[in-house]
Amino acid sequence: MIHSLFLVNASGDIFLEKHWKSVVSRSVCDYFFEAQERATEPENVPPVIPTPHHYLISVLRHRIYFVAVIQSEVPPLFVIEFLHRVVDTFQDYFGVCTEAAIKDNVVVVYELLEEMLDNGFPLATESNILKELIKPPTILRTMVNTITGSTNVGEQLPTGQLSVVPWRRTGVKYTNNEAYFDVVEEIDAIIDKSGSTITAEIQGVIDACVKLTGMPDLTLSFMNPRLLDDVSFHPCVRFKRWEAERILSFIPPDGNFRLLSYHVSSQNLVAIPVYVKHNITFREGSSQGRFDLTLGPKQTMGKAVESVLVSSQLPRGVLNANLNPSQGTYTFDPVTKMLSWDVGKINPQKLPSLKGTMSLQAGASKPDENPSINIQFKIQQMAISGCTQAGQTL
Amino acid sequence: MSASSAFNDEKGGSSSVGEPEYGHDPASGGIFSSDYKRHDDLKEMLDSNKDSLKLEAMKRIVAMIARGKNASDLFPAVVKNVACKNIEVKKLVYVYLVRYAEEQQDLALLSISTFQRGLKDPNQLIRASALRVLSSIRVTIIVPIMMLAIKEAASDMSPYVRKTAAHAIPKLYSLDPEQKDQLIEVIEKLLADKTTLVAGSVVMAFEEVCPERIDLIHKNYRKLCNLLIDVEEWGQVVIINMLTRYARTQFLNPNMNESLLEEGSGGDRTFYGSDEDEDEDEEEKEKKAETPAMAKRKPYVMDPDHRLLLRNTKPLLQSRNAAVVMAVAQLYFHLAPKAEVGVIAKALVRLLRSHSEVQYVVLQNVATMTIKRRGMFEPYLKSFYIRSTDPTQIKVLKLEVLTNLANETNISTILREFQTYIKSMDKDFVAATIQAIGRCATNIGEVRDTCLNGLVQLLSNRDELVVAESVVVIKKLLQMQPEKHSDIIKHMAKLTDNIQVPMARASILWLIGEYCEHVPKIAPDVLRKMAKSFTNEEDIVKLQIINLAAKLYLTNSKQTKLLTQYVLNLAKYDQNYDIRDRARFIRQLIVPTEKSGALSKYAKKLFLALKPAPVLESPFKDRDHFQLGSLSHLLNAKAGGYQELPDWPEAAPDPSVRNVEVKDSVPEWTKCSSREKRKEKKVEKPFYSDSEGESGPTESADSESDSASGSESGSGSEESASRSESEESEDGSESEEEEEEEEEEKEKKKKKKELKKPVQESESEQSSEEEERKHQRKTKQRKSDSESESDEDEESESESSQSESEESESEAEVKKKKKAAESKPPSKPVKKESKKEKKEMSLLDLDDFEPAPSPQVTPVNTFLSNSLVTDLEGLSLSDTVLSPATIAPSSALKNYELLHRITGEGLSVEYCFSRQPFSPDANMVAVQMQFTNNATADTKNLHIEDVKLQSGMRVKEFSEIELLPAGETATAVMGIDFCDSTQAANFQLCTHTRKFFVSIQPPVGELMRPVFLTENEFKKEQGQLMGMNEITEKLTLDMKCRNEHTIVQRVTTAANLSRVPCGSDKECRFAGRTVSSSSLVLVTVATKEEGAAQLTVNCEKMVIGTMLVKDILLALTQ
């Protein structure tokens, strides 16, 4: 299983290493650096790299490569999934998972890694259990610890380990009992240049923040559960009940967790809430191109479209862009040829547009590539899939 | 050093708050330049008697380790602190020890005694962590100590310690492989452990130490399957992978009928066949039935254990952990019958929305799957469309999948997508797209010309890479039908002036040479140009120029003789030896000299032989011999430690090896519940009970030891637990009777068999068990019970009271039940399995929850009760997580006779309404028919003819049964759309000799299918179906059916309805929809005092409503 773990930052320095079996020299990472050099983009480094004696499996999160060294056959997804879990845990503990945060908390990181793997095999990966074993560092606790000399390490075996609900720590007490559920939905759509939708899928998650005393048993039901095409659950959800009644019944972990993620397939027609009118032309011969982009809302049920960010990779021939946004700001990176336009909120009365000219390399012929346009946006309090929650009971 | 001293600055800064007197030391860490000095300072801190100082020092040391700095010279100072009271210091010391003990073996020995003491500590956490560190220290001298510690921990009270022991096994094994035999013993013992905590870790140890000892799994197979859903996710992955391999060695290929068609017949198989006729033990029989010889004669029957595995892994497709989903997917791919593999597609497509690394691995596997089972992913074609934000490697893999999925129907959409991709800015991706187009063109004849035209257009693209790639692909395409496309070749010949990419130039030259007869005028000219630039060309181009010259010389020597000579001369003095060789060789071949031998006569044949067109195939073509999801599969090369996925066996090994003597497998530690340990338990009790409250599903060890010490006492709670499993137990009891009926004649023989069996399995309990068994026989208990221990006997007796109430139906029911399982598992194994399952479950219950001691726990229905106990059960008793289809038939199925044995001249036919959705047409009721040939001659060509129906009704016939050998039984499913009426469907049942008029008339209850409604929905719907649509009837309940459970059961038996959850325990509600018109059918049974009750049926269709009322009334008052 997992032999060692190296954390590599964007500039190719190993800033943390941890070994669970015999020590593997950090020179093994040279193979990784080689692959990293070959890859044009950071995310193009192959996740699995074979070397003469080891295999390197890496994930890239927050501009840090987590490189696991393994020596023998193991399902690659097992390692990848575990590494992502490590990152999630760090994020949970330190708020962010950056090089600085890890360096600042190197001892906690080490203690965590020690608990998460034993001899390369995952031991405790549930955040509730880990938090009982190793208390997350807070400013207050650091202060108290330095004064009293007490420690971050729990003294007892987390009770969850032995119970049937290993994800929940026991003896939780709150004065205010509250539970929040966030439904976050993402549409992922490919739209061709004439504006017709090629595919559109909705991916949704329900994130929960549960602060309830004792051992609560919650149920959550939906008005239209049939909408959910494919679901995956947190282990706390009773699968049988869902199968039979389409009701989510669970004993939640304490704190934040992802209860469920679901997928609404493209069969259900998805109404894309924004539209784009575009007109990007390059004229043969002249070193000028025209750029014209207008955004507008559609079918948003009166909700405002916010945080709109448009980005487009322009052809290599483009030297510079001289554009004029009706709102927001735009930037053009002449090296990567990436144009990004931070629109902000769309005002239905006055549609945002970005117009102007692009200057092309003189003498170069008209580029053949069609620039693709990516649009990200947020709409608060609206579920695209039309999925609604019927009620929840304790 | 500078970096780490900077770190010290921060740390020192914070520590100075608490420790002013030492404040200057850490803070000045940066000032000390030499290692020696700095470590000196750390040593001093470690030697101090203040925990906070020690902690600070350890933190800094750990930080050094984390950066990969050497801190080994501090070893003595650190080891001293191994017995430190402060738990955090201790932990950090452990971290240090594990890292450096290997380098300083002698000094590390100093710490061993501390761990040995720790192993005896009353606190399980300390025991576990002592074992963990002890086993992590890679010092060979302590191997015996480790061995001892592991053995002891393997029988520890605490499952957590046992888990740690399981983890320690591979550590010791890697340290000293000679301990293997002893370790296998420990593994064997731990495999028998019933806690979910241990299962994953011990299987992991099994995989690392002795993956070849598949025999160790037999006894634990069913337990592992049943526990699987509750094991932590990482363990699930390991177990599923191991079980995949296991299943490949123990079960038969579910798809073998297809493969068998290709094979010839094996003569020696009759041996088995004849064997089978002389009746044998059930299991033997079943096994024989599964030999390939039989499979040829009758449909393949799946081993119930095989089915168990598939069924228990299916819910895990919903796991949040991608590795688990992938593991299940590969299990289904390798083990499931073709028809069932489809379920994994959806889950895999879901994974495509995950992190890009996950996508990468999943797509690789999907690519392999699409080659073998294309149909599976076709509905998800659009999910593989490429997004501009995908990393290149993902794009290329998606292209691969799209190409594999391309067929005549979807090729146009795929090609349109490809057209867009060609305009992408990612040139590697564009090149891959062009390749993909080429592959589509070769695979699908219809679009070849379109693709070729498209590619030719790309030749005028401005990007050289695109053009070059197109040329290469066009070359391959043209090779398939060159005569049609001489204009393309001409066009390409012109390109030689512009294209610089060597591969493309070489391709063009080869094409012209190969088809120079199609372009007789241009070819020599091209050669002329090439001869001019020969010296400046790349090597591959040069080689092709020589080839071109040779070919032209042979076909058109008049024009090209001199040119060829010139080229060959140039090549003769080339720097590259390959080119020189080639030139020499070709000169000898084509230029006739006196010396040239026989070969030159055949030069033309040699050079212009018809060459087979290249097959453009996927690089994933042969990858499926690696287990999917494995590292080896991903790399397409065997990784170290990869366990080959074995081929299916020819004949299934004896399935009885998986039968478990439960008493035997009660692990040792429960028996040796020493006083000491009991004490410890009491200490820890509040610790647990705090956590779980009264319903306390913990205390596993406690209850286990109880049940071991007195199985009688255990059976009480077991019984109550089993009641909540009413579905299963009913099945069990039903089957008992059936079996008995069917097997009466054979009974004697069986008895003998069974008596022999346990002798081998457990001698100690033999005698008492035999007694039990005989007793059981007399009381007409089910035979396969006899394998289990007395516990179970009692249980089944208690059940028998339940089953009595159903007795009237039971006979018919059971047969149906068998059919309900359709052609899947054979009837007997199913029963046995459900029995087994139940048994395992009740044991599991004991492990995980001990229900409140009062035996009459909550009303039986798990759906209803809101109490925590039952909810928890629902949560963890995953074994009952069956697909809804299997839940439905729990309300027993009634069998009807279609054709009696006498009138049918030996052929008897029975049918039942299987209550499964009829997949070809949702508006039809599935009717399952069982044909039994009691005649002495074979019956052939069983089919349906001359269907006479009322208007509106439709029938979907079953496919013809070609041969029903004498004495055999076959089942078939047909669909009938009764149009929501109870009119009979009349038709003729034809054999090759006779025709019989038969008719099927459905009871009204079978004309509906269950729907799930919530209480609110139910009330709402009921409100809309008042007045004429509501029929109410008062009744007095039969004495036997005054409890809620029986009511539910009887109603669901009478009509195919599903239970609606309801807050009041005085009311039972049911809902369904009629099959044809989907009108809602709502049934309410409200009970009052003294067995009085009121039945209400709400249904749009009044006829249905009235009839249903009658039927249910009958069922409830009988």
GROMACS .gro file of C-alpha atoms in nm, chain A residues 1 14-23 26 40-41 43-50 55 57-61 70-85 88 103-108 110-111 113-119 121-126 133-134 142-143 145-147 149-159 161-167 170-171 186-190 193 197-199 201-203 215 217 219 221-223 225-226 229-247 249-251 258 261-263 266-267 284 313-316 365-374, chain B residues 7 10-11 14-15 17-19 51-52 55 58-60 62-63 65-69 86-89 91-92 94-95 98-99 102-103 123-125 132 136 138 158-160 163-164 167-168 170-171 174 197 200-201 204 208 229 232-235 237-238 241 314-315 317-323 326 346-351 353-362 365 379-380 382-383 385-389 391-394 417 420 423-428 461-463 629-635 638-643 687-688 690-692 697-698 725 848-849 862-863 866 868 871-872 874-877 880-884 887 1012 1014 1017 1061:
model
  312
    1MET     CA    1   0.000   0.000   0.000
   14ILE     CA    2   0.969   1.883  -0.154
   15PHE     CA    3   0.855   2.052   0.163
   16LEU     CA    4   0.724   1.756   0.357
   17GLU     CA    5   0.790   1.388   0.357
   18LYS     CA    6   0.640   1.107   0.555
   19HIS     CA    7   0.722   0.741   0.545
   20TRP     CA    8   0.506   0.460   0.673
   21LYS     CA    9   0.741   0.178   0.597
   22SER     CA   10   1.114   0.186   0.534
   23VAL     CA   11   1.242   0.521   0.425
   26ARG     CA   12   1.344   1.151  -0.192
   40THR     CA   13   0.279   2.168  -2.054
   41GLU     CA   14   0.016   2.244  -1.795
   43GLU     CA   15  -0.271   1.945  -1.445
   44ASN     CA   16  -0.127   1.743  -1.728
   45VAL     CA   17   0.116   1.554  -1.510
   46PRO     CA   18   0.003   1.193  -1.536
   47PRO     CA   19  -0.146   1.078  -1.206
   48VAL     CA   20   0.039   0.749  -1.220
   49ILE     CA   21   0.409   0.736  -1.305
   50PRO     CA   22   0.594   0.406  -1.312
   55TYR     CA   23   0.508   0.376  -0.868
   57ILE     CA   24   0.064   0.835  -0.775
   58SER     CA   25  -0.002   1.203  -0.742
   59VAL     CA   26  -0.287   1.444  -0.711
   60LEU     CA   27  -0.276   1.816  -0.758
   61ARG     CA   28  -0.478   2.025  -0.517
   70ILE     CA   29   0.384   0.273  -0.368
   71GLN     CA   30   0.575  -0.040  -0.433
   72SER     CA   31   0.330  -0.303  -0.538
   73GLU     CA   32  -0.008  -0.354  -0.691
   74VAL     CA   33  -0.282  -0.144  -0.534
   75PRO     CA   34  -0.593   0.000  -0.698
   76PRO     CA   35  -0.484   0.346  -0.814
   77LEU     CA   36  -0.816   0.498  -0.722
   78PHE     CA   37  -0.764   0.376  -0.369
   79VAL     CA   38  -0.453   0.591  -0.341
   80ILE     CA   39  -0.599   0.886  -0.529
   81GLU     CA   40  -0.911   0.886  -0.320
   82PHE     CA   41  -0.706   0.865  -0.005
   83LEU     CA   42  -0.485   1.156  -0.105
   84HIS     CA   43  -0.790   1.366  -0.172
   85ARG     CA   44  -0.920   1.268   0.167
   88ASP     CA   45  -0.990   1.748   0.265
  103LYS     CA   46   0.444   2.432   0.726
  104ASP     CA   47   0.295   2.623   1.015
  105ASN     CA   48   0.121   2.315   1.146
  106VAL     CA   49   0.378   2.061   1.054
  107VAL     CA   50   0.343   1.870   1.379
  108VAL     CA   51  -0.034   1.842   1.355
  110TYR     CA   52   0.244   1.470   1.097
  111GLU     CA   53   0.021   1.348   1.374
  113LEU     CA   54  -0.082   1.144   0.873
  114GLU     CA   55   0.031   0.904   1.142
  115GLU     CA   56  -0.327   0.838   1.242
  116MET     CA   57  -0.466   0.822   0.892
  117LEU     CA   58  -0.238   0.546   0.774
  118ASP     CA   59  -0.090   0.249   0.948
  119ASN     CA   60   0.169   0.063   0.749
  121PHE     CA   61  -0.327   0.118   0.499
  122PRO     CA   62  -0.592   0.373   0.596
  123LEU     CA   63  -0.675   0.362   0.961
  124ALA     CA   64  -0.891   0.657   1.057
  125THR     CA   65  -1.012   0.888   0.786
  126GLU     CA   66  -1.339   1.008   0.933
  133LEU     CA   67  -0.771   1.209   1.841
  134ILE     CA   68  -0.607   1.534   1.745
  142THR     CA   69  -0.257   2.737   2.101
  143MET     CA   70  -0.261   3.004   2.368
  145ASN     CA   71  -0.161   2.497   2.538
  146THR     CA   72   0.146   2.711   2.564
  147ILE     CA   73   0.041   2.838   2.901
  149GLY     CA   74   0.132   2.277   2.874
  150SER     CA   75  -0.166   2.068   2.774
  151THR     CA   76  -0.171   1.900   2.441
  152ASN     CA   77  -0.361   1.869   2.123
  153VAL     CA   78  -0.379   1.497   2.143
  154GLY     CA   79  -0.687   1.326   2.271
  155GLU     CA   80  -0.630   1.081   2.550
  156GLN     CA   81  -0.902   0.838   2.477
  157LEU     CA   82  -0.982   0.612   2.194
  158PRO     CA   83  -1.249   0.788   1.995
  159THR     CA   84  -1.567   0.618   2.084
  161GLN     CA   85  -1.423   0.380   1.629
  162LEU     CA   86  -1.605   0.108   1.808
  163SER     CA   87  -1.964   0.203   1.760
  164VAL     CA   88  -2.188   0.131   1.469
  165VAL     CA   89  -2.182   0.496   1.377
  166PRO     CA   90  -1.809   0.547   1.341
  167TRP     CA   91  -1.859   0.879   1.174
  170THR     CA   92  -2.010   1.089   2.102
  171GLY     CA   93  -2.104   1.310   2.386
  186GLU     CA   94  -2.399   2.308  -1.077
  187ILE     CA   95  -2.498   2.292  -1.436
  188ASP     CA   96  -2.242   2.171  -1.672
  189ALA     CA   97  -2.334   2.242  -2.027
  190ILE     CA   98  -2.170   2.244  -2.363
  193LYS     CA   99  -2.164   2.831  -3.145
  197THR     CA  100  -2.724   2.304  -2.606
  198ILE     CA  101  -2.526   1.991  -2.685
  199THR     CA  102  -2.525   1.844  -2.343
  201GLU     CA  103  -2.609   1.795  -1.683
  202ILE     CA  104  -2.685   1.902  -1.334
  203GLN     CA  105  -2.464   1.799  -1.054
  215MET     CA  106  -2.733   1.103   1.886
  217ASP     CA  107  -3.165   1.070   1.391
  219THR     CA  108  -3.489   1.223   0.803
  221SER     CA  109  -3.756   1.392   0.225
  222PHE     CA  110  -3.789   1.543  -0.116
  223MET     CA  111  -4.091   1.659  -0.305
  225PRO     CA  112  -3.707   1.238  -0.549
  226ARG     CA  113  -3.745   1.081  -0.891
  229ASP     CA  114  -3.093   1.023  -1.137
  230ASP     CA  115  -2.795   0.892  -0.957
  231VAL     CA  116  -2.694   0.957  -0.602
  232SER     CA  117  -2.405   0.886  -0.378
  233PHE     CA  118  -2.431   0.907  -0.004
  234HIS     CA  119  -2.231   0.977   0.299
  235PRO     CA  120  -2.196   0.642   0.475
  236CYS     CA  121  -2.439   0.759   0.741
  237VAL     CA  122  -2.739   0.746   0.509
  238ARG     CA  123  -2.950   0.435   0.533
  239PHE     CA  124  -2.946   0.298   0.190
  240LYS     CA  125  -3.237   0.064   0.241
  241ARG     CA  126  -3.475   0.334   0.341
  242TRP     CA  127  -3.381   0.538   0.038
  243GLU     CA  128  -3.437   0.241  -0.188
  244ALA     CA  129  -3.775   0.176  -0.042
  245GLU     CA  130  -3.918   0.515   0.035
  246ARG     CA  131  -3.688   0.771  -0.121
  247ILE     CA  132  -3.637   0.926   0.216
  249SER     CA  133  -3.267   0.881   0.699
  250PHE     CA  134  -2.940   0.920   0.885
  251ILE     CA  135  -2.752   0.983   1.205
  258ARG     CA  136  -2.144   1.630   0.251
  261SER     CA  137  -2.435   1.426  -0.410
  262TYR     CA  138  -2.667   1.366  -0.696
  263HIS     CA  139  -2.680   1.386  -1.064
  266SER     CA  140  -2.939   1.531  -1.952
  267GLN     CA  141  -3.265   1.357  -2.030
  284GLU     CA  142  -0.811   3.787  -4.366
  313GLN     CA  143  -0.874   3.141  -2.458
  314LEU     CA  144  -0.797   3.351  -2.763
  315PRO     CA  145  -0.596   3.217  -3.054
  316ARG     CA  146  -0.222   3.238  -3.040
  365SER     CA  147  -0.283   3.452  -4.149
  366LYS     CA  148  -0.623   3.430  -3.993
  367PRO     CA  149  -0.632   3.183  -3.706
  368ASP     CA  150  -0.843   2.875  -3.764
  369GLU     CA  151  -0.920   2.805  -3.408
  370ASN     CA  152  -1.252   2.891  -3.263
  371PRO     CA  153  -1.206   3.041  -2.921
  372SER     CA  154  -1.418   2.872  -2.662
  373ILE     CA  155  -1.591   3.076  -2.399
  374ASN     CA  156  -1.633   2.963  -2.043
  401PHE     CA  157   1.086   2.746   1.142
  404GLU     CA  158   0.837   3.075   1.488
  405LYS     CA  159   0.812   2.783   1.718
  408SER     CA  160   0.543   3.079   2.069
  409SER     CA  161   0.708   2.871   2.333
  411VAL     CA  162   0.541   3.280   2.619
  412GLY     CA  163   0.517   2.990   2.856
  413GLU     CA  164   0.879   2.938   2.934
  445ASP     CA  165   0.682   1.823   2.978
  446SER     CA  166   0.626   2.144   2.791
  449LEU     CA  167   0.711   1.868   2.384
  452MET     CA  168   0.995   1.687   2.008
  453LYS     CA  169   0.791   1.918   1.789
  454ARG     CA  170   1.104   2.065   1.648
  456VAL     CA  171   0.942   1.606   1.412
  457ALA     CA  172   0.952   1.917   1.199
  459ILE     CA  173   1.199   1.474   1.011
  460ALA     CA  174   0.916   1.615   0.804
  461ARG     CA  175   1.161   1.817   0.603
  462GLY     CA  176   1.379   1.515   0.548
  463LYS     CA  177   1.659   1.646   0.771
  480ASN     CA  178   0.252   1.324   2.851
  481ILE     CA  179   0.062   1.158   2.576
  482GLU     CA  180   0.156   1.401   2.304
  483VAL     CA  181   0.526   1.374   2.383
  485LYS     CA  182   0.319   1.008   2.040
  486LEU     CA  183   0.591   1.221   1.892
  488TYR     CA  184   0.679   0.707   1.867
  489VAL     CA  185   0.690   0.894   1.542
  492VAL     CA  186   0.945   0.442   1.391
  493ARG     CA  187   1.145   0.664   1.163
  496GLU     CA  188   1.582   0.074   1.171
  497GLU     CA  189   1.906   0.270   1.165
  517ASN     CA  190  -0.669   0.070   2.830
  518GLN     CA  191  -0.731  -0.069   2.485
  519LEU     CA  192  -0.605   0.247   2.320
  526ARG     CA  193   0.132  -0.046   1.649
  530SER     CA  194   0.641  -0.065   1.311
  532ARG     CA  195   1.179  -0.267   1.182
  552SER     CA  196  -1.121  -0.518   2.204
  553PRO     CA  197  -1.192  -0.529   1.832
  554TYR     CA  198  -0.976  -0.222   1.796
  557LYS     CA  199  -0.767  -0.463   1.412
  558THR     CA  200  -0.424  -0.338   1.506
  561HIS     CA  201  -0.237  -0.440   1.060
  562ALA     CA  202   0.075  -0.570   1.228
  564PRO     CA  203   0.199  -0.760   0.702
  565LYS     CA  204   0.459  -0.556   0.889
  568SER     CA  205   0.784  -0.795   0.540
  591LEU     CA  206  -1.380  -0.322   1.227
  594GLY     CA  207  -1.108  -0.498   0.618
  595SER     CA  208  -0.771  -0.507   0.790
  598MET     CA  209  -0.562  -0.670   0.369
  602GLU     CA  210  -0.023  -0.926   0.148
  623ILE     CA  211  -2.163  -0.282   0.357
  626GLU     CA  212  -1.513   0.103   0.646
  627GLU     CA  213  -1.466   0.212   0.288
  628TRP     CA  214  -1.099   0.125   0.252
  629GLY     CA  215  -1.161  -0.224   0.377
  631VAL     CA  216  -1.211  -0.196  -0.160
  632VAL     CA  217  -0.971  -0.465  -0.047
  635ASN     CA  218  -1.104  -0.711  -0.493
  708LYS     CA  219  -2.459  -0.351  -0.559
  709PRO     CA  220  -2.558  -0.086  -0.303
  711LEU     CA  221  -2.214   0.161  -0.621
  712GLN     CA  222  -2.369   0.449  -0.434
  713SER     CA  223  -2.064   0.499  -0.219
  714ARG     CA  224  -1.904   0.840  -0.201
  715ASN     CA  225  -1.565   0.677  -0.232
  716ALA     CA  226  -1.457   0.646  -0.592
  717ALA     CA  227  -1.232   0.353  -0.513
  720MET     CA  228  -1.460   0.126  -0.907
  740LYS     CA  229  -2.433   0.503  -1.432
  741ALA     CA  230  -2.209   0.501  -1.129
  742LEU     CA  231  -1.895   0.520  -1.338
  743VAL     CA  232  -2.033   0.811  -1.532
  744ARG     CA  233  -2.097   0.982  -1.203
  745LEU     CA  234  -1.731   0.946  -1.114
  747ARG     CA  235  -1.757   1.453  -1.233
  748SER     CA  236  -1.494   1.400  -0.969
  749HIS     CA  237  -1.132   1.518  -0.951
  750SER     CA  238  -0.935   1.492  -1.270
  751GLU     CA  239  -0.712   1.218  -1.131
  752VAL     CA  240  -1.017   1.009  -1.058
  753GLN     CA  241  -1.148   1.080  -1.405
  754TYR     CA  242  -0.820   0.969  -1.551
  755VAL     CA  243  -0.833   0.629  -1.386
  756VAL     CA  244  -1.204   0.580  -1.446
  759ASN     CA  245  -1.121   0.152  -1.723
  773PRO     CA  246  -2.682   0.579  -2.339
  774TYR     CA  247  -2.419   0.794  -2.169
  776LYS     CA  248  -2.290   1.263  -2.419
  777SER     CA  249  -2.123   1.238  -2.082
  779TYR     CA  250  -1.811   1.484  -2.469
  780ILE     CA  251  -1.503   1.687  -2.417
  781ARG     CA  252  -1.499   2.010  -2.226
  782SER     CA  253  -1.258   2.281  -2.313
  783THR     CA  254  -1.142   2.286  -1.953
  785PRO     CA  255  -0.668   1.849  -1.915
  786THR     CA  256  -0.523   1.703  -2.232
  787GLN     CA  257  -0.484   1.354  -2.095
  788ILE     CA  258  -0.851   1.343  -2.003
  811GLU     CA  259  -1.835   1.671  -3.220
  814THR     CA  260  -1.550   2.101  -3.329
  817LYS     CA  261  -1.064   2.357  -3.411
  818SER     CA  262  -0.936   2.333  -3.057
  819MET     CA  263  -0.618   2.509  -2.960
  820ASP     CA  264  -0.471   2.207  -2.793
  821LYS     CA  265  -0.266   2.059  -3.074
  822ASP     CA  266  -0.201   1.723  -2.912
  855ASN     CA  267  -0.514   2.342  -4.281
  856ARG     CA  268  -0.258   2.593  -4.185
  857ASP     CA  269  -0.121   2.402  -3.899
 1023GLY     CA  270  -0.923  -0.096  -1.160
 1024SER     CA  271  -0.582  -0.236  -1.081
 1025LEU     CA  272  -0.255  -0.056  -1.118
 1026SER     CA  273  -0.140  -0.318  -1.366
 1027HIS     CA  274  -0.438  -0.247  -1.585
 1028LEU     CA  275  -0.367   0.123  -1.580
 1029LEU     CA  276  -0.006   0.075  -1.678
 1032LYS     CA  277   0.224  -0.632  -1.452
 1033ALA     CA  278   0.299  -0.449  -1.131
 1034GLY     CA  279   0.476  -0.621  -0.846
 1035GLY     CA  280   0.241  -0.820  -0.629
 1036TYR     CA  281  -0.034  -0.827  -0.888
 1037GLN     CA  282  -0.255  -1.127  -0.848
 1081PHE     CA  283  -1.742   0.467   2.803
 1082TYR     CA  284  -1.956   0.276   2.558
 1084ASP     CA  285  -2.248   0.674   2.725
 1085SER     CA  286  -2.213   0.681   2.359
 1086GLU     CA  287  -2.503   0.471   2.259
 1091PRO     CA  288  -2.546  -0.119   1.985
 1092THR     CA  289  -2.202  -0.168   2.130
 1119GLU     CA  290  -3.628  -0.986   0.998
 1242ASP     CA  291  -2.352  -0.482   1.704
 1243PHE     CA  292  -2.671  -0.424   1.884
 1256THR     CA  293  -3.902  -0.216   1.011
 1257PHE     CA  294  -4.053   0.039   0.784
 1260ASN     CA  295  -3.957   0.502   1.470
 1262LEU     CA  296  -3.394   0.402   1.737
 1265ASP     CA  297  -3.370   0.227   1.274
 1266LEU     CA  298  -3.024   0.134   1.364
 1268GLY     CA  299  -3.214  -0.089   0.923
 1269LEU     CA  300  -2.892   0.097   0.899
 1270SER     CA  301  -2.652  -0.173   0.967
 1271LEU     CA  302  -2.829  -0.488   0.877
 1274THR     CA  303  -3.153  -0.707   0.413
 1275VAL     CA  304  -3.071  -0.440   0.167
 1276LEU     CA  305  -3.210  -0.622  -0.124
 1277SER     CA  306  -3.335  -0.462  -0.434
 1278PRO     CA  307  -3.703  -0.373  -0.414
 1281ILE     CA  308  -3.868  -0.735  -0.122
 1406PHE     CA  309  -4.427   0.426  -0.270
 1408THR     CA  310  -4.551   0.907   0.193
 1411GLU     CA  311  -4.914   1.198  -0.030
 1455PRO     CA  312  -4.566   0.456   0.640
   0.00000   0.00000   0.00000
